[in-house]
Amino acid sequence: MTTTDSAAHPRFAEALRELGLGDVNARVRAFPEATRTAAEAAAAIGCELSQICKSLIFAAWGPPGDGPGPEPATGEPVLVLMDGASRVDVERVREALGARKVTRADAKAVRETTGYAIGGVPPFGHRTRTRVLADRSLLAHDVVWAAAGTPYSVFPMRPEELVAHAGATLVDVRERAV
């Protein structure tokens, strides 16, 4: 594991500078092997799985009963920030958004929306501005780790700070234990 000023994706490094978070660049950690999954990232960092902040893109279609005519082919992108030990409950996301339907976005939509590939999507610094929901479970930790724009790099941040910089709304959207 290395810590360098250049481990973050250039777009994300620039977003950090624009947000006045240039010091975070120095805390980005790069790994020789990809950390595309939360489990891989937690193992590489040596932290709890729930300390990983997953950045997941979903597609949401308008409110129930929204207008006549055929449904659009693609929904509005929505970013959901979730702790690495939990799964997103799509029905709870739909309810939080007041949407008619919510689905996971495909890899093409993720890249078009964020500018990053799945496995490297950071919580902010995206190509386009999207609505952001953050699950409250992230607040259970002093520090969480999120992707820095590549499948090989992560950065630490206080969860409250991460939620604020992402412009996220705090919600409860993780799957409930059965």
mmCIF file of C-alpha atoms in Angstrom:
data_model
loop_
_atom_site.group_PDB
_atom_site.id
_atom_site.type_symbol
_atom_site.label_atom_id
_atom_site.label_comp_id
_atom_site.label_asym_id
_atom_site.label_seq_id
_atom_site.Cartn_x
_atom_site.Cartn_y
_atom_site.Cartn_z
ATOM 1 C CA MET A 1 0.000 0.000 0.000
ATOM 2 C CA THR A 2 1.332 3.432 -0.890
ATOM 3 C CA THR A 3 0.223 6.962 -0.111
ATOM 4 C CA THR A 4 0.862 9.490 -2.881
ATOM 5 C CA ASP A 5 -0.481 12.758 -4.206
ATOM 6 C CA SER A 6 -1.296 11.133 -7.551
ATOM 7 C CA ALA A 7 -3.113 7.930 -6.531
ATOM 8 C CA ALA A 8 -6.573 9.440 -7.083
ATOM 9 C CA HIS A 9 -8.190 9.647 -10.506
ATOM 10 C CA PRO A 10 -7.290 13.073 -11.989
ATOM 11 C CA ARG A 11 -10.978 14.178 -12.123
ATOM 12 C CA PHE A 12 -11.440 13.239 -8.478
ATOM 13 C CA ALA A 13 -8.157 14.914 -7.438
ATOM 14 C CA GLU A 14 -9.366 18.097 -9.152
ATOM 15 C CA ALA A 15 -12.762 17.850 -7.421
ATOM 16 C CA LEU A 16 -10.964 17.591 -4.076
ATOM 17 C CA ARG A 17 -8.969 20.746 -4.851
ATOM 18 C CA GLU A 18 -12.131 22.598 -5.963
ATOM 19 C CA LEU A 19 -13.833 21.656 -2.689
ATOM 20 C CA GLY A 20 -10.864 22.900 -0.668
ATOM 21 C CA LEU A 21 -9.938 19.316 0.213
ATOM 22 C CA GLY A 22 -6.514 19.169 -1.428
ATOM 23 C CA ASP A 23 -5.111 17.690 1.787
ATOM 24 C CA VAL A 24 -7.244 14.572 1.186
ATOM 25 C CA ASN A 25 -5.114 13.831 -1.910
ATOM 26 C CA ALA A 26 -2.182 13.147 0.397
ATOM 27 C CA ARG A 27 -4.271 10.545 2.282
ATOM 28 C CA VAL A 28 -5.341 8.588 -0.812
ATOM 29 C CA ARG A 29 -4.018 5.036 -0.651
ATOM 30 C CA ALA A 30 -3.198 3.064 -3.778
ATOM 31 C CA PHE A 31 -3.038 -0.708 -3.966
ATOM 32 C CA PRO A 32 -1.265 -2.962 -6.482
ATOM 33 C CA GLU A 33 -4.386 -5.148 -6.757
ATOM 34 C CA ALA A 34 -7.870 -3.876 -7.521
ATOM 35 C CA THR A 35 -10.235 -3.242 -4.614
ATOM 36 C CA ARG A 36 -13.435 -3.305 -6.693
ATOM 37 C CA THR A 37 -15.532 -4.864 -3.944
ATOM 38 C CA ALA A 38 -16.100 -3.607 -0.427
ATOM 39 C CA ALA A 39 -14.623 -6.840 0.951
ATOM 40 C CA GLU A 40 -11.447 -6.435 -1.138
ATOM 41 C CA ALA A 41 -11.093 -2.807 -0.026
ATOM 42 C CA ALA A 42 -11.634 -3.634 3.663
ATOM 43 C CA ALA A 43 -9.063 -6.441 3.503
ATOM 44 C CA ALA A 44 -6.502 -4.193 1.783
ATOM 45 C CA ILE A 45 -7.038 -1.319 4.229
ATOM 46 C CA GLY A 46 -7.360 -3.504 7.324
ATOM 47 C CA CYS A 47 -10.675 -1.988 8.432
ATOM 48 C CA GLU A 48 -14.167 -3.296 9.149
ATOM 49 C CA LEU A 49 -16.298 -4.046 6.094
ATOM 50 C CA SER A 50 -18.897 -1.538 7.327
ATOM 51 C CA GLN A 51 -16.243 1.228 7.190
ATOM 52 C CA ILE A 52 -16.210 1.033 3.397
ATOM 53 C CA CYS A 53 -18.490 3.543 1.697
ATOM 54 C CA LYS A 54 -19.958 2.038 -1.468
ATOM 55 C CA SER A 55 -21.046 4.519 -4.169
ATOM 56 C CA LEU A 56 -23.868 2.877 -6.124
ATOM 57 C CA ILE A 57 -25.806 4.344 -9.026
ATOM 58 C CA PHE A 58 -29.501 3.600 -9.475
ATOM 59 C CA ALA A 59 -32.039 4.796 -12.022
ATOM 60 C CA ALA A 60 -35.327 6.312 -10.812
ATOM 61 C CA TRP A 61 -38.470 6.918 -12.826
ATOM 62 C CA GLY A 62 -40.876 9.742 -11.873
ATOM 63 C CA PRO A 63 -43.543 9.735 -9.181
ATOM 64 C CA PRO A 64 -46.329 7.156 -9.223
ATOM 65 C CA GLY A 65 -48.905 7.979 -11.901
ATOM 66 C CA ASP A 66 -46.449 10.373 -13.584
ATOM 67 C CA GLY A 67 -47.948 11.449 -16.889
ATOM 68 C CA PRO A 68 -49.420 9.575 -19.826
ATOM 69 C CA GLY A 69 -47.439 7.936 -22.566
ATOM 70 C CA PRO A 70 -44.655 5.388 -22.682
ATOM 71 C CA GLU A 71 -42.069 5.169 -19.929
ATOM 72 C CA PRO A 72 -38.679 6.685 -20.840
ATOM 73 C CA ALA A 73 -35.990 4.132 -21.709
ATOM 74 C CA THR A 74 -33.710 5.342 -18.918
ATOM 75 C CA GLY A 75 -34.416 6.698 -15.476
ATOM 76 C CA GLU A 76 -32.844 9.622 -13.663
ATOM 77 C CA PRO A 77 -29.503 8.617 -12.095
ATOM 78 C CA VAL A 78 -29.359 8.611 -8.295
ATOM 79 C CA LEU A 79 -26.262 7.934 -6.198
ATOM 80 C CA VAL A 80 -26.693 5.880 -3.030
ATOM 81 C CA LEU A 81 -23.876 5.823 -0.453
ATOM 82 C CA MET A 82 -24.006 2.614 1.607
ATOM 83 C CA ASP A 83 -21.764 0.970 4.164
ATOM 84 C CA GLY A 84 -19.830 -1.981 2.772
ATOM 85 C CA ALA A 85 -21.428 -4.573 5.032
ATOM 86 C CA SER A 86 -24.988 -3.767 3.941
ATOM 87 C CA ARG A 87 -27.123 -4.108 0.847
ATOM 88 C CA VAL A 88 -29.385 -1.421 -0.582
ATOM 89 C CA ASP A 89 -33.118 -2.096 -0.379
ATOM 90 C CA VAL A 90 -34.320 -0.781 -3.742
ATOM 91 C CA GLU A 91 -37.908 -0.493 -2.467
ATOM 92 C CA ARG A 92 -36.738 1.770 0.369
ATOM 93 C CA VAL A 93 -34.813 3.903 -2.159
ATOM 94 C CA ARG A 94 -37.976 4.148 -4.267
ATOM 95 C CA GLU A 95 -39.943 5.276 -1.214
ATOM 96 C CA ALA A 96 -37.272 7.812 -0.177
ATOM 97 C CA LEU A 97 -37.328 9.324 -3.670
ATOM 98 C CA GLY A 98 -41.095 9.165 -4.100
ATOM 99 C CA ALA A 99 -40.393 7.430 -7.410
ATOM 100 C CA ARG A 100 -42.566 5.066 -9.393
ATOM 101 C CA LYS A 101 -39.713 2.631 -10.059
ATOM 102 C CA VAL A 102 -36.020 2.277 -9.133
ATOM 103 C CA THR A 103 -33.489 -0.128 -10.666
ATOM 104 C CA ARG A 104 -29.724 -0.578 -10.553
ATOM 105 C CA ALA A 105 -27.981 1.347 -13.318
ATOM 106 C CA ASP A 106 -25.897 -0.637 -15.799
ATOM 107 C CA ALA A 107 -22.142 -0.149 -16.231
ATOM 108 C CA LYS A 108 -22.604 2.195 -19.208
ATOM 109 C CA ALA A 109 -24.991 4.454 -17.280
ATOM 110 C CA VAL A 110 -22.634 4.484 -14.276
ATOM 111 C CA ARG A 111 -19.706 5.629 -16.438
ATOM 112 C CA GLU A 112 -21.822 8.194 -18.349
ATOM 113 C CA THR A 113 -23.213 9.648 -15.122
ATOM 114 C CA THR A 114 -20.104 9.646 -12.965
ATOM 115 C CA GLY A 115 -17.161 9.479 -15.358
ATOM 116 C CA TYR A 116 -15.836 6.471 -13.421
ATOM 117 C CA ALA A 117 -16.035 2.696 -13.804
ATOM 118 C CA ILE A 118 -17.906 0.493 -11.345
ATOM 119 C CA GLY A 119 -15.534 -0.376 -8.515
ATOM 120 C CA GLY A 120 -13.915 3.044 -8.553
ATOM 121 C CA VAL A 121 -16.859 5.458 -8.239
ATOM 122 C CA PRO A 122 -16.148 8.085 -5.557
ATOM 123 C CA PRO A 123 -18.925 9.690 -3.485
ATOM 124 C CA PHE A 124 -18.498 13.067 -5.237
ATOM 125 C CA GLY A 125 -16.521 14.656 -8.090
ATOM 126 C CA HIS A 126 -18.726 13.158 -10.813
ATOM 127 C CA ARG A 127 -19.112 14.214 -14.429
ATOM 128 C CA THR A 128 -22.760 15.164 -13.832
ATOM 129 C CA ARG A 129 -24.592 16.309 -10.735
ATOM 130 C CA THR A 130 -27.019 13.722 -9.372
ATOM 131 C CA ARG A 131 -29.319 13.375 -6.424
ATOM 132 C CA VAL A 132 -27.472 11.650 -3.567
ATOM 133 C CA LEU A 133 -28.844 9.534 -0.742
ATOM 134 C CA ALA A 134 -26.578 8.380 2.107
ATOM 135 C CA ASP A 135 -27.604 5.582 4.426
ATOM 136 C CA ARG A 136 -27.388 6.523 8.117
ATOM 137 C CA SER A 137 -25.335 3.380 8.784
ATOM 138 C CA LEU A 138 -22.262 5.277 7.553
ATOM 139 C CA LEU A 139 -22.469 7.530 10.621
ATOM 140 C CA ALA A 140 -21.675 4.616 12.960
ATOM 141 C CA HIS A 141 -17.940 5.119 12.337
ATOM 142 C CA ASP A 142 -15.384 7.829 13.048
ATOM 143 C CA VAL A 143 -13.847 7.291 9.604
ATOM 144 C CA VAL A 144 -15.070 5.619 6.421
ATOM 145 C CA TRP A 145 -13.129 4.728 3.280
ATOM 146 C CA ALA A 146 -14.379 5.459 -0.231
ATOM 147 C CA ALA A 147 -13.084 4.949 -3.768
ATOM 148 C CA ALA A 148 -10.900 7.743 -5.109
ATOM 149 C CA GLY A 149 -11.967 7.303 -8.726
ATOM 150 C CA THR A 150 -10.129 4.079 -9.551
ATOM 151 C CA PRO A 151 -10.509 0.436 -8.495
ATOM 152 C CA TYR A 152 -7.010 0.739 -6.993
ATOM 153 C CA SER A 153 -7.387 3.765 -4.732
ATOM 154 C CA VAL A 154 -9.341 4.795 -1.635
ATOM 155 C CA PHE A 155 -9.409 7.728 0.767
ATOM 156 C CA PRO A 156 -10.473 8.165 4.405
ATOM 157 C CA MET A 157 -12.938 10.785 5.607
ATOM 158 C CA ARG A 158 -15.246 11.434 8.536
ATOM 159 C CA PRO A 159 -18.681 10.224 7.409
ATOM 160 C CA GLU A 160 -20.420 13.500 8.279
ATOM 161 C CA GLU A 161 -17.913 15.359 6.116
ATOM 162 C CA LEU A 162 -18.294 12.859 3.268
ATOM 163 C CA VAL A 163 -22.097 13.169 3.357
ATOM 164 C CA ALA A 164 -21.851 16.975 3.351
ATOM 165 C CA HIS A 165 -19.415 17.120 0.410
ATOM 166 C CA ALA A 166 -21.543 14.655 -1.550
ATOM 167 C CA GLY A 167 -24.591 16.863 -0.944
ATOM 168 C CA ALA A 168 -26.392 13.778 0.310
ATOM 169 C CA THR A 169 -29.698 13.411 2.094
ATOM 170 C CA LEU A 170 -29.488 11.023 5.059
ATOM 171 C CA VAL A 171 -31.957 8.146 4.731
ATOM 172 C CA ASP A 172 -32.510 4.576 5.908
ATOM 173 C CA VAL A 173 -32.290 2.459 2.747
ATOM 174 C CA ARG A 174 -30.375 -0.657 3.748
ATOM 175 C CA GLU A 175 -31.995 -4.053 3.698
ATOM 176 C CA ARG A 176 -33.455 -5.009 7.012
ATOM 177 C CA ALA A 177 -32.227 -8.183 8.678
ATOM 178 C CA VAL A 178 -34.721 -10.968 8.308
#
